[in-house]
PDB file of C-alpha atoms in Angstrom:
ATOM      1  CA  MET A   1       7.767 -28.530   1.019  1.00  0.00           C
ATOM      2  CA  THR A   2      10.230 -26.247   0.418  1.00  0.00           C
ATOM      3  CA  GLY A   3      13.367 -26.788   2.606  1.00  0.00           C
ATOM      4  CA  VAL A   4      14.975 -24.802   4.959  1.00  0.00           C
ATOM      5  CA  ASP A   5      18.281 -24.099   2.626  1.00  0.00           C
ATOM      6  CA  ASP A   6      16.033 -22.369  -0.405  1.00  0.00           C
ATOM      7  CA  TYR A   7      13.437 -21.048   1.888  1.00  0.00           C
ATOM      8  CA  PRO A   8      12.641 -17.249   1.017  1.00  0.00           C
ATOM      9  CA  PHE A   9      12.460 -15.901   4.788  1.00  0.00           C
ATOM     10  CA  PRO A  10      10.722 -12.629   4.614  1.00  0.00           C
ATOM     11  CA  LEU A  11      11.942 -10.937   7.638  1.00  0.00           C
ATOM     12  CA  PRO A  12      15.231  -8.886   7.760  1.00  0.00           C
ATOM     13  CA  HIS A  13      14.390  -6.921  10.631  1.00  0.00           C
ATOM     14  CA  PRO A  14      13.767  -7.691  14.231  1.00  0.00           C
ATOM     15  CA  THR A  15      10.312  -5.551  14.007  1.00  0.00           C
ATOM     16  CA  TYR A  16       7.635  -5.246  11.587  1.00  0.00           C
ATOM     17  CA  ARG A  17       7.913  -2.487   8.886  1.00  0.00           C
ATOM     18  CA  ILE A  18       5.584  -1.406   6.303  1.00  0.00           C
ATOM     19  CA  SER A  19       7.500  -1.538   3.068  1.00  0.00           C
ATOM     20  CA  ALA A  20       7.158  -2.337  -0.495  1.00  0.00           C
ATOM     21  CA  ASN A  21      10.285  -4.505  -0.205  1.00  0.00           C
ATOM     22  CA  VAL A  22      10.726  -4.483  -3.858  1.00  0.00           C
ATOM     23  CA  GLU A  23      14.108  -5.514  -5.593  1.00  0.00           C
ATOM     24  CA  PRO A  24      15.185  -6.754  -9.042  1.00  0.00           C
ATOM     25  CA  ALA A  25      13.917 -10.210  -9.881  1.00  0.00           C
ATOM     26  CA  GLY A  26      16.025 -13.497 -10.828  1.00  0.00           C
ATOM     27  CA  VAL A  27      19.027 -12.217  -8.350  1.00  0.00           C
ATOM     28  CA  GLU A  28      20.277 -14.669  -5.976  1.00  0.00           C
ATOM     29  CA  ARG A  29      19.705 -13.664  -2.287  1.00  0.00           C
ATOM     30  CA  ARG A  30      21.831 -15.332   0.378  1.00  0.00           C
ATOM     31  CA  THR A  31      20.222 -16.022   3.692  1.00  0.00           C
ATOM     32  CA  GLU A  32      21.471 -17.855   7.052  1.00  0.00           C
ATOM     33  CA  ALA A  33      20.488 -21.088   5.677  1.00  0.00           C
ATOM     34  CA  GLY A  34      21.289 -21.016   2.226  1.00  0.00           C
ATOM     35  CA  SER A  35      19.964 -18.965  -0.621  1.00  0.00           C
ATOM     36  CA  TRP A  36      17.026 -18.433  -2.815  1.00  0.00           C
ATOM     37  CA  GLY A  37      15.615 -16.181  -5.911  1.00  0.00           C
ATOM     38  CA  ALA A  38      18.154 -16.681  -8.802  1.00  0.00           C
ATOM     39  CA  ARG A  39      15.240 -17.721 -10.991  1.00  0.00           C
ATOM     40  CA  ILE A  40      11.680 -16.146 -11.483  1.00  0.00           C
ATOM     41  CA  LEU A  41       9.655 -19.393 -11.526  1.00  0.00           C
ATOM     42  CA  HIS A  42       9.732 -21.862  -8.887  1.00  0.00           C
ATOM     43  CA  ASP A  43      12.024 -25.012 -10.452  1.00  0.00           C
ATOM     44  CA  GLY A  44      11.848 -27.388  -7.479  1.00  0.00           C
ATOM     45  CA  PRO A  45      11.030 -31.049  -8.074  1.00  0.00           C
ATOM     46  CA  ASP A  46       7.385 -30.306  -6.689  1.00  0.00           C
ATOM     47  CA  ARG A  47       6.592 -27.958  -9.408  1.00  0.00           C
ATOM     48  CA  PRO A  48       4.628 -30.707 -11.541  1.00  0.00           C
ATOM     49  CA  ALA A  49       2.760 -31.782  -8.456  1.00  0.00           C
ATOM     50  CA  VAL A  50       1.859 -28.297  -7.342  1.00  0.00           C
ATOM     51  CA  ALA A  51       0.967 -27.351 -10.733  1.00  0.00           C
ATOM     52  CA  ALA A  52      -1.266 -30.133 -10.926  1.00  0.00           C
ATOM     53  CA  GLU A  53      -2.926 -29.207  -7.512  1.00  0.00           C
ATOM     54  CA  ARG A  54      -3.606 -25.641  -8.917  1.00  0.00           C
ATOM     55  CA  ALA A  55      -5.064 -27.029 -12.068  1.00  0.00           C
ATOM     56  CA  SER A  56      -7.271 -29.409 -10.131  1.00  0.00           C
ATOM     57  CA  ILE A  57      -8.815 -26.709  -8.068  1.00  0.00           C
ATOM     58  CA  LEU A  58      -9.198 -24.170 -11.435  1.00  0.00           C
ATOM     59  CA  ASP A  59     -10.955 -27.300 -13.085  1.00  0.00           C
ATOM     60  CA  ARG A  60     -13.181 -27.809  -9.865  1.00  0.00           C
ATOM     61  CA  GLU A  61     -14.244 -24.310  -9.230  1.00  0.00           C
ATOM     62  CA  SER A  62     -14.362 -21.974 -12.596  1.00  0.00           C
ATOM     63  CA  ALA A  63     -14.735 -18.783 -10.597  1.00  0.00           C
ATOM     64  CA  ARG A  64     -10.886 -19.387  -9.827  1.00  0.00           C
ATOM     65  CA  PHE A  65     -10.146 -18.241 -13.550  1.00  0.00           C
ATOM     66  CA  VAL A  66     -11.414 -14.606 -15.086  1.00  0.00           C
ATOM     67  CA  ALA A  67     -10.382 -12.958 -18.179  1.00  0.00           C
ATOM     68  CA  ALA A  68     -11.925  -9.920 -19.648  1.00  0.00           C
ATOM     69  CA  PRO A  69     -12.326  -9.935 -23.068  1.00  0.00           C
ATOM     70  CA  HIS A  70     -10.489  -6.746 -23.865  1.00  0.00           C
ATOM     71  CA  ALA A  71      -7.196  -8.607 -22.183  1.00  0.00           C
ATOM     72  CA  ARG A  72      -6.943 -11.266 -24.910  1.00  0.00           C
ATOM     73  CA  ALA A  73      -3.730  -9.547 -26.238  1.00  0.00           C
ATOM     74  CA  SER A  74      -2.066  -9.173 -22.909  1.00  0.00           C
ATOM     75  CA  CYS A  75      -3.120 -12.999 -21.898  1.00  0.00           C
ATOM     76  CA  TRP A  76      -1.271 -14.193 -25.071  1.00  0.00           C
ATOM     77  CA  ASP A  77       1.499 -11.817 -24.218  1.00  0.00           C
ATOM     78  CA  ALA A  78       1.615 -13.569 -20.466  1.00  0.00           C
ATOM     79  CA  CYS A  79       1.376 -17.160 -22.055  1.00  0.00           C
ATOM     80  CA  LEU A  80       4.517 -16.513 -24.475  1.00  0.00           C
ATOM     81  CA  TYR A  81       6.675 -14.820 -21.664  1.00  0.00           C
ATOM     82  CA  LEU A  82       5.918 -17.690 -19.407  1.00  0.00           C
ATOM     83  CA  LEU A  83       6.753 -20.420 -21.810  1.00  0.00           C
ATOM     84  CA  GLY A  84       9.717 -18.461 -22.455  1.00  0.00           C
ATOM     85  CA  ARG A  85      11.044 -18.246 -18.829  1.00  0.00           C
ATOM     86  CA  LEU A  86      10.394 -21.779 -18.225  1.00  0.00           C
ATOM     87  CA  ALA A  87      12.394 -23.038 -21.426  1.00  0.00           C
ATOM     88  CA  THR A  88      15.171 -20.449 -20.091  1.00  0.00           C
ATOM     89  CA  GLU A  89      15.354 -21.249 -16.482  1.00  0.00           C
ATOM     90  CA  GLN A  90      14.666 -25.264 -16.661  1.00  0.00           C
ATOM     91  CA  PRO A  91      16.081 -26.011 -19.910  1.00  0.00           C
ATOM     92  CA  GLY A  92      16.637 -29.684 -18.729  1.00  0.00           C
ATOM     93  CA  THR A  93      12.831 -30.484 -18.910  1.00  0.00           C
ATOM     94  CA  CYS A  94      11.239 -27.286 -21.048  1.00  0.00           C
ATOM     95  CA  THR A  95      12.144 -26.257 -24.558  1.00  0.00           C
ATOM     96  CA  LEU A  96      10.259 -23.493 -26.776  1.00  0.00           C
ATOM     97  CA  THR A  97      10.938 -23.688 -30.113  1.00  0.00           C
ATOM     98  CA  ARG A  98       9.727 -21.838 -33.561  1.00  0.00           C
ATOM     99  CA  VAL A  99       8.116 -23.934 -36.090  1.00  0.00           C
ATOM    100  CA  PRO A 100       9.555 -23.573 -39.353  1.00  0.00           C
ATOM    101  CA  GLY A 101       7.226 -22.318 -42.231  1.00  0.00           C
ATOM    102  CA  ARG A 102       4.442 -21.601 -39.981  1.00  0.00           C
ATOM    103  CA  ALA A 103       4.022 -17.667 -39.342  1.00  0.00           C
ATOM    104  CA  GLY A 104       3.830 -17.193 -35.600  1.00  0.00           C
ATOM    105  CA  GLY A 105       4.208 -20.813 -35.009  1.00  0.00           C
ATOM    106  CA  TRP A 106       5.639 -22.246 -31.439  1.00  0.00           C
ATOM    107  CA  ARG A 107       6.197 -25.796 -30.206  1.00  0.00           C
ATOM    108  CA  PHE A 108       6.400 -25.938 -26.236  1.00  0.00           C
ATOM    109  CA  ARG A 109       7.526 -29.399 -24.525  1.00  0.00           C
ATOM    110  CA  ASP A 110       7.671 -30.001 -21.060  1.00  0.00           C
ATOM    111  CA  THR A 111       8.912 -33.728 -20.197  1.00  0.00           C
ATOM    112  CA  ALA A 112       8.077 -32.683 -16.367  1.00  0.00           C
ATOM    113  CA  THR A 113       4.338 -32.368 -17.109  1.00  0.00           C
ATOM    114  CA  GLY A 114       4.259 -34.498 -20.226  1.00  0.00           C
ATOM    115  CA  THR A 115       3.218 -31.465 -22.139  1.00  0.00           C
ATOM    116  CA  ASP A 116       4.233 -31.181 -26.036  1.00  0.00           C
ATOM    117  CA  ARG A 117       2.163 -28.479 -27.911  1.00  0.00           C
ATOM    118  CA  GLU A 118       2.402 -26.604 -31.081  1.00  0.00           C
ATOM    119  CA  PHE A 119       0.692 -23.397 -31.270  1.00  0.00           C
ATOM    120  CA  VAL A 120       0.256 -20.383 -33.248  1.00  0.00           C
ATOM    121  CA  PHE A 121       0.640 -17.020 -31.291  1.00  0.00           C
ATOM    122  CA  GLY A 122      -2.539 -15.328 -31.112  1.00  0.00           C
ATOM    123  CA  ASP A 123      -4.794 -17.968 -32.566  1.00  0.00           C
ATOM    124  CA  ASP A 124      -7.196 -19.344 -29.776  1.00  0.00           C
ATOM    125  CA  ALA A 125      -8.128 -22.209 -31.970  1.00  0.00           C
ATOM    126  CA  THR A 126      -4.338 -23.538 -31.690  1.00  0.00           C
ATOM    127  CA  LEU A 127      -4.980 -23.914 -27.866  1.00  0.00           C
ATOM    128  CA  PRO A 128      -7.182 -26.060 -25.912  1.00  0.00           C
ATOM    129  CA  GLU A 129      -8.574 -23.198 -23.935  1.00  0.00           C
ATOM    130  CA  HIS A 130      -7.828 -19.745 -23.249  1.00  0.00           C
ATOM    131  CA  PRO A 131      -4.009 -18.988 -23.322  1.00  0.00           C
ATOM    132  CA  LEU A 132      -3.662 -17.690 -19.741  1.00  0.00           C
ATOM    133  CA  ARG A 133      -5.474 -20.829 -18.386  1.00  0.00           C
ATOM    134  CA  TRP A 134      -3.350 -22.962 -20.419  1.00  0.00           C
ATOM    135  CA  VAL A 135      -0.187 -21.863 -19.476  1.00  0.00           C
ATOM    136  CA  SER A 136      -1.149 -21.643 -15.833  1.00  0.00           C
ATOM    137  CA  ARG A 137      -1.184 -25.447 -15.756  1.00  0.00           C
ATOM    138  CA  LEU A 138       2.300 -25.582 -16.206  1.00  0.00           C
ATOM    139  CA  VAL A 139       3.663 -23.364 -13.454  1.00  0.00           C
ATOM    140  CA  ALA A 140       3.490 -23.379  -9.498  1.00  0.00           C
ATOM    141  CA  GLU A 141       2.575 -19.745  -9.305  1.00  0.00           C
ATOM    142  CA  ASP A 142      -0.731 -18.252  -9.352  1.00  0.00           C
ATOM    143  CA  VAL A 143      -1.239 -15.845 -12.541  1.00  0.00           C
ATOM    144  CA  VAL A 144      -2.571 -12.392 -12.718  1.00  0.00           C
ATOM    145  CA  VAL A 145      -2.579  -9.959 -15.658  1.00  0.00           C
ATOM    146  CA  LEU A 146      -2.864  -6.210 -14.724  1.00  0.00           C
ATOM    147  CA  GLY A 147      -3.827  -3.827 -17.377  1.00  0.00           C
ATOM    148  CA  ALA A 148      -2.265  -0.681 -17.768  1.00  0.00           C
ATOM    149  CA  ARG A 149      -4.844   1.913 -18.482  1.00  0.00           C
ATOM    150  CA  GLY A 150      -5.200   5.776 -17.865  1.00  0.00           C
ATOM    151  CA  GLU A 151      -1.841   5.621 -15.429  1.00  0.00           C
ATOM    152  CA  ALA A 152      -3.494   3.089 -13.491  1.00  0.00           C
ATOM    153  CA  LEU A 153      -3.179  -0.620 -13.548  1.00  0.00           C
ATOM    154  CA  TRP A 154      -6.803  -2.816 -13.258  1.00  0.00           C
ATOM    155  CA  LEU A 155      -6.988  -6.567 -12.563  1.00  0.00           C
ATOM    156  CA  ASP A 156      -8.006  -8.006 -16.223  1.00  0.00           C
ATOM    157  CA  ALA A 157      -7.459 -11.756 -15.677  1.00  0.00           C
ATOM    158  CA  GLY A 158      -6.084 -14.173 -13.768  1.00  0.00           C
ATOM    159  CA  ALA A 159      -5.903 -18.062 -12.503  1.00  0.00           C
ATOM    160  CA  VAL A 160      -5.500 -17.981  -8.826  1.00  0.00           C
ATOM    161  CA  ALA A 161      -6.129 -21.308  -6.884  1.00  0.00           C
ATOM    162  CA  PHE A 162      -3.867 -20.357  -3.604  1.00  0.00           C
ATOM    163  CA  ALA A 163      -5.021 -16.558  -3.015  1.00  0.00           C
ATOM    164  CA  SER A 164      -4.444 -15.725   0.736  1.00  0.00           C
ATOM    165  CA  VAL A 165      -7.714 -14.791   1.906  1.00  0.00           C
ATOM    166  CA  TRP A 166      -8.969 -13.120  -1.250  1.00  0.00           C
ATOM    167  CA  SER A 167     -10.963 -14.081  -4.088  1.00  0.00           C
ATOM    168  CA  ILE A 168     -10.125 -13.529  -7.886  1.00  0.00           C
ATOM    169  CA  GLY A 169     -13.627 -13.660  -8.562  1.00  0.00           C
ATOM    170  CA  PHE A 170     -14.440 -10.857  -6.438  1.00  0.00           C
ATOM    171  CA  ASP A 171     -11.579  -8.564  -7.206  1.00  0.00           C
ATOM    172  CA  ALA A 172     -11.669  -9.266 -11.085  1.00  0.00           C
ATOM    173  CA  GLY A 173     -12.052  -5.689 -12.696  1.00  0.00           C
ATOM    174  CA  MET A 174     -10.785  -3.468  -9.671  1.00  0.00           C
ATOM    175  CA  SER A 175      -7.962  -1.007  -9.675  1.00  0.00           C
ATOM    176  CA  PHE A 176      -4.660  -1.722  -8.154  1.00  0.00           C
ATOM    177  CA  ARG A 177      -5.315   0.996  -5.121  1.00  0.00           C
ATOM    178  CA  GLU A 178      -8.796  -0.606  -4.778  1.00  0.00           C
ATOM    179  CA  LEU A 179      -7.231  -4.044  -4.619  1.00  0.00           C
ATOM    180  CA  HIS A 180      -4.841  -2.747  -1.717  1.00  0.00           C
ATOM    181  CA  GLY A 181      -7.771  -0.531  -0.087  1.00  0.00           C
ATOM    182  CA  PRO A 182      -7.670  -2.676   3.245  1.00  0.00           C
ATOM    183  CA  VAL A 183      -3.996  -2.631   3.599  1.00  0.00           C
ATOM    184  CA  PRO A 184      -2.627  -0.800   6.621  1.00  0.00           C
ATOM    185  CA  GLY A 185      -0.669   2.345   5.403  1.00  0.00           C
ATOM    186  CA  ASN A 186      -2.516   2.401   2.006  1.00  0.00           C
ATOM    187  CA  GLY A 187      -3.296   6.302   2.270  1.00  0.00           C
ATOM    188  CA  PRO A 188      -2.963   8.932  -0.165  1.00  0.00           C
ATOM    189  CA  GLY A 189       0.772   8.860  -1.312  1.00  0.00           C
ATOM    190  CA  GLY A 190       1.315   5.583   0.469  1.00  0.00           C
ATOM    191  CA  VAL A 191       3.369   2.509  -0.037  1.00  0.00           C
ATOM    192  CA  PHE A 192       1.122   0.960  -2.723  1.00  0.00           C
ATOM    193  CA  GLU A 193       0.368   4.494  -4.579  1.00  0.00           C
ATOM    194  CA  ARG A 194       3.963   4.590  -4.815  1.00  0.00           C
ATOM    195  CA  ALA A 195       4.327   1.176  -6.213  1.00  0.00           C
ATOM    196  CA  GLU A 196       1.630   1.543  -8.843  1.00  0.00           C
ATOM    197  CA  CYS A 197       3.745   4.605 -10.219  1.00  0.00           C
ATOM    198  CA  PHE A 198       6.814   2.197  -9.909  1.00  0.00           C
ATOM    199  CA  LEU A 199       5.115  -0.356 -11.973  1.00  0.00           C
ATOM    200  CA  LEU A 200       3.877   2.162 -14.797  1.00  0.00           C
ATOM    201  CA  ARG A 201       7.211   3.352 -15.332  1.00  0.00           C
ATOM    202  CA  LEU A 202       8.915  -0.100 -15.752  1.00  0.00           C
ATOM    203  CA  HIS A 203      10.365  -1.099 -19.225  1.00  0.00           C
ATOM    204  CA  PRO A 204       9.076  -3.740 -21.222  1.00  0.00           C
ATOM    205  CA  GLY A 205      10.496  -6.948 -20.032  1.00  0.00           C
ATOM    206  CA  GLU A 206      11.778  -5.647 -16.687  1.00  0.00           C
ATOM    207  CA  ALA A 207      10.870  -7.876 -13.589  1.00  0.00           C
ATOM    208  CA  TYR A 208      10.787  -7.060  -9.904  1.00  0.00           C
ATOM    209  CA  ARG A 209       9.877  -9.138  -6.578  1.00  0.00           C
ATOM    210  CA  ARG A 210       8.651  -8.899  -3.339  1.00  0.00           C
ATOM    211  CA  LEU A 211       7.812 -10.844  -0.458  1.00  0.00           C
ATOM    212  CA  ASN A 212       4.828 -10.929   1.825  1.00  0.00           C
ATOM    213  CA  TRP A 213       4.394 -13.500   4.580  1.00  0.00           C
ATOM    214  CA  GLY A 214       1.700 -14.578   7.496  1.00  0.00           C
ATOM    215  CA  LEU A 215       1.027 -17.699   9.470  1.00  0.00           C
ATOM    216  CA  GLN A 216      -1.164 -20.442   9.348  1.00  0.00           C
ATOM    217  CA  PRO A 217      -1.948 -23.597  11.537  1.00  0.00           C
ATOM    218  CA  ASP A 218      -1.497 -26.186   9.053  1.00  0.00           C
ATOM    219  CA  ASP A 219       0.201 -26.546   5.456  1.00  0.00           C
ATOM    220  CA  ARG A 220      -2.691 -25.740   3.256  1.00  0.00           C
ATOM    221  CA  ARG A 221      -1.922 -23.684  -0.017  1.00  0.00           C
ATOM    222  CA  ASP A 222      -5.649 -22.707  -0.854  1.00  0.00           C
ATOM    223  CA  LEU A 223      -6.621 -20.155   1.907  1.00  0.00           C
ATOM    224  CA  SER A 224      -8.791 -18.063  -0.767  1.00  0.00           C
ATOM    225  CA  LEU A 225     -12.154 -16.624   0.427  1.00  0.00           C
ATOM    226  CA  ASP A 226     -13.487 -19.206  -2.001  1.00  0.00           C
ATOM    227  CA  ALA A 227     -12.637 -21.955   0.263  1.00  0.00           C
ATOM    228  CA  ALA A 228     -13.103 -20.509   3.456  1.00  0.00           C
ATOM    229  CA  PRO A 229     -15.538 -23.169   4.797  1.00  0.00           C
ATOM    230  CA  GLN A 230     -12.833 -25.758   4.321  1.00  0.00           C
ATOM    231  CA  TRP A 231      -9.994 -23.742   6.293  1.00  0.00           C
ATOM    232  CA  GLN A 232     -11.673 -21.021   8.392  1.00  0.00           C
ATOM    233  CA  PRO A 233     -12.879 -23.689  11.073  1.00  0.00           C
ATOM    234  CA  ALA A 234      -9.287 -24.711  11.850  1.00  0.00           C
ATOM    235  CA  ARG A 235      -8.419 -21.198  12.655  1.00  0.00           C
ATOM    236  CA  THR A 236     -11.070 -20.612  14.776  1.00  0.00           C
ATOM    237  CA  ARG A 237     -10.856 -23.739  17.024  1.00  0.00           C
ATOM    238  CA  LEU A 238      -6.861 -23.738  16.889  1.00  0.00           C
ATOM    239  CA  ASP A 239      -6.584 -27.087  18.246  1.00  0.00           C
ATOM    240  CA  LEU A 240      -2.647 -26.870  18.612  1.00  0.00           C
ATOM    241  CA  THR A 241      -1.222 -30.209  19.797  1.00  0.00           C
ATOM    242  CA  ASP A 242       2.421 -29.776  18.136  1.00  0.00           C
ATOM    243  CA  PRO A 243       2.679 -25.918  17.321  1.00  0.00           C
ATOM    244  CA  GLY A 244       6.164 -27.026  15.771  1.00  0.00           C
ATOM    245  CA  ARG A 245       4.703 -29.177  13.080  1.00  0.00           C
ATOM    246  CA  GLN A 246       1.146 -27.405  12.842  1.00  0.00           C
ATOM    247  CA  ILE A 247       1.988 -23.675  12.662  1.00  0.00           C
ATOM    248  CA  HIS A 248       3.504 -22.532   9.496  1.00  0.00           C
ATOM    249  CA  LEU A 249       5.228 -19.459   8.138  1.00  0.00           C
ATOM    250  CA  ARG A 250       3.638 -18.587   4.749  1.00  0.00           C
ATOM    251  CA  THR A 251       5.686 -16.766   2.561  1.00  0.00           C
ATOM    252  CA  GLU A 252       4.311 -15.298  -1.075  1.00  0.00           C
ATOM    253  CA  VAL A 253       7.142 -14.614  -3.510  1.00  0.00           C
ATOM    254  CA  GLN A 254       5.545 -11.991  -5.755  1.00  0.00           C
ATOM    255  CA  HIS A 255       7.159 -11.173  -8.846  1.00  0.00           C
ATOM    256  CA  LEU A 256       5.730  -8.264 -11.259  1.00  0.00           C
ATOM    257  CA  VAL A 257       6.895  -8.399 -14.565  1.00  0.00           C
ATOM    258  CA  ARG A 258       6.265  -5.617 -17.718  1.00  0.00           C
ATOM    259  CA  LEU A 259       5.239  -7.461 -20.131  1.00  0.00           C
ATOM    260  CA  PRO A 260       7.306  -7.096 -23.237  1.00  0.00           C
ATOM    261  CA  LEU A 261       4.523  -6.571 -26.127  1.00  0.00           C
ATOM    262  CA  THR A 262       1.443  -4.904 -24.448  1.00  0.00           C
ATOM    263  CA  GLY A 263       2.879  -3.385 -21.195  1.00  0.00           C
ATOM    264  CA  ALA A 264       0.467  -5.004 -19.077  1.00  0.00           C
ATOM    265  CA  VAL A 265       1.963  -6.334 -15.719  1.00  0.00           C
ATOM    266  CA  LEU A 266       2.263  -9.872 -14.880  1.00  0.00           C
ATOM    267  CA  PHE A 267       2.051 -10.677 -11.323  1.00  0.00           C
ATOM    268  CA  LEU A 268       3.103 -14.253 -10.162  1.00  0.00           C
ATOM    269  CA  ILE A 269       2.451 -15.406  -6.771  1.00  0.00           C
ATOM    270  CA  GLY A 270       4.429 -18.412  -5.468  1.00  0.00           C
ATOM    271  CA  ILE A 271       3.451 -19.879  -2.124  1.00  0.00           C
ATOM    272  CA  ARG A 272       6.136 -21.329  -0.030  1.00  0.00           C
ATOM    273  CA  LEU A 273       5.557 -23.054   3.469  1.00  0.00           C
ATOM    274  CA  LEU A 274       7.831 -23.828   6.336  1.00  0.00           C
ATOM    275  CA  PRO A 275       6.697 -25.225   9.748  1.00  0.00           C
ATOM    276  CA  LEU A 276       8.072 -23.700  13.050  1.00  0.00           C
ATOM    277  CA  ASP A 277      10.422 -26.968  13.340  1.00  0.00           C
ATOM    278  CA  GLY A 278      12.137 -25.672  10.179  1.00  0.00           C
ATOM    279  CA  VAL A 279      12.253 -22.067  11.367  1.00  0.00           C
ATOM    280  CA  ALA A 280      13.673 -23.250  14.443  1.00  0.00           C
ATOM    281  CA  GLN A 281      16.508 -24.995  12.738  1.00  0.00           C
ATOM    282  CA  VAL A 282      18.135 -21.261  11.606  1.00  0.00           C
ATOM    283  CA  PRO A 283      18.666 -19.404  15.138  1.00  0.00           C
ATOM    284  CA  ALA A 284      18.481 -16.243  13.529  1.00  0.00           C
ATOM    285  CA  TRP A 285      15.133 -16.887  11.948  1.00  0.00           C
ATOM    286  CA  ARG A 286      13.944 -18.089  15.197  1.00  0.00           C
ATOM    287  CA  THR A 287      14.665 -14.911  17.288  1.00  0.00           C
ATOM    288  CA  ARG A 288      13.550 -12.842  14.463  1.00  0.00           C
ATOM    289  CA  LEU A 289      10.439 -14.147  13.769  1.00  0.00           C
ATOM    290  CA  ALA A 290       9.572 -14.494  17.332  1.00  0.00           C
ATOM    291  CA  SER A 291      10.610 -10.577  17.840  1.00  0.00           C
ATOM    292  CA  VAL A 292       8.485  -9.668  14.948  1.00  0.00           C
ATOM    293  CA  LEU A 293       5.247 -11.290  16.493  1.00  0.00           C
ATOM    294  CA  GLU A 294       6.018  -9.810  19.557  1.00  0.00           C
ATOM    295  CA  THR A 295       6.124  -6.213  18.591  1.00  0.00           C
ATOM    296  CA  LEU A 296       3.501  -6.348  15.767  1.00  0.00           C
ATOM    297  CA  PRO A 297       1.371  -3.218  15.569  1.00  0.00           C
ATOM    298  CA  PRO A 298      -2.246  -3.910  16.503  1.00  0.00           C
ATOM    299  CA  GLU A 299      -3.617  -2.808  13.094  1.00  0.00           C
ATOM    300  CA  VAL A 300      -1.269  -5.399  11.249  1.00  0.00           C
ATOM    301  CA  THR A 301      -2.229  -8.238  13.545  1.00  0.00           C
ATOM    302  CA  GLU A 302      -5.919  -7.691  12.816  1.00  0.00           C
ATOM    303  CA  TYR A 303      -5.552  -7.373   9.259  1.00  0.00           C
ATOM    304  CA  LYS A 304      -3.560 -10.207   8.837  1.00  0.00           C
ATOM    305  CA  GLU A 305      -5.782 -12.256  11.391  1.00  0.00           C
ATOM    306  CA  LEU A 306      -2.734 -13.545  13.299  1.00  0.00           C
ATOM    307  CA  GLU A 307      -4.034 -13.613  17.059  1.00  0.00           C
ATOM    308  CA  PRO A 308      -4.003 -15.948  18.693  1.00  0.00           C
ATOM    309  CA  LEU A 309      -1.549 -17.858  15.956  1.00  0.00           C
ATOM    310  CA  ALA A 310       0.931 -15.464  16.581  1.00  0.00           C
ATOM    311  CA  SER A 311       1.204 -15.504  20.522  1.00  0.00           C
ATOM    312  CA  ASN A 312       1.189 -19.365  20.270  1.00  0.00           C
ATOM    313  CA  ALA A 313       3.937 -19.213  17.504  1.00  0.00           C
ATOM    314  CA  ALA A 314       6.139 -16.673  19.444  1.00  0.00           C
ATOM    315  CA  GLY A 315       5.825 -18.693  22.613  1.00  0.00           C
ATOM    316  CA  TRP A 316       6.967 -21.903  21.164  1.00  0.00           C
ATOM    317  CA  LEU A 317       9.803 -20.298  19.248  1.00  0.00           C
ATOM    318  CA  ARG A 318      11.074 -18.663  22.682  1.00  0.00           C
ATOM    319  CA  ALA A 319      10.819 -22.069  24.552  1.00  0.00           C
ATOM    320  CA  GLN A 320      13.463 -23.693  21.955  1.00  0.00           C
ATOM    321  CA  PRO A 321      16.911 -24.354  23.065  1.00  0.00           C
TER     322      PRO A 321
END
């Protein structure tokens, strides 16, 4: 589990504000407890374990991976981008090199996951499975490819094991605006319409990030609709005997990258969890989270399904010395 010192605390204000909160990726952000964000991909020692958990879910439930046939080129683009990012950001364990004398040939090695593979870019036969599915085994983040067509973005492909109350199988093929239809504040000219315009105007290779957040009564990463029978009963019962350890702040570190070869948008979602005990270690976070939970607009509380969890969390935080 992520420690306090590198946790991406998502609340900069004492009241909730609807905002795209988009900023350049790969820039270190200082917090009251330390810093985060110097790299795009999660590089903690738990990367292999989290990647293995994702792979286990994806192997067990085929509906968690989708890929439209027309997205093959953008999926290869995403695959090579992620391999290059791993090699750049985690040179102690990962390398990506050209294979001499083999047109389009590459070799990727990752000692942390035990991966050593030669492949030819664009040649499906040189990988054991779909390129996006294969590369998704190596990262802690869920991976989505948004195709750009007709001044709009469309969900063309994805390997998603840790969705936050949504399903990649249900959402596949939707437009960017359809995907965000239920979100408060998503009217004509709203924040998500502006966000789509922004993404469509990114230059190839440009990367930005944003944070999203919620609360949950446990440390489960997989909150997809596919797995609702496993996690929904705990939310309904809300049997809280030790809120400080049970209730977790769930932060999604979302990265948006304009892929360099096809112009598709790569959407990465990293889940970071911190129990209230951890939040309470940082006085500014303890006060701010309690204040935000106490002043949430009703439509946001309903959309995020935060009650009665929010009231319990705010009360526990306020009671800490």
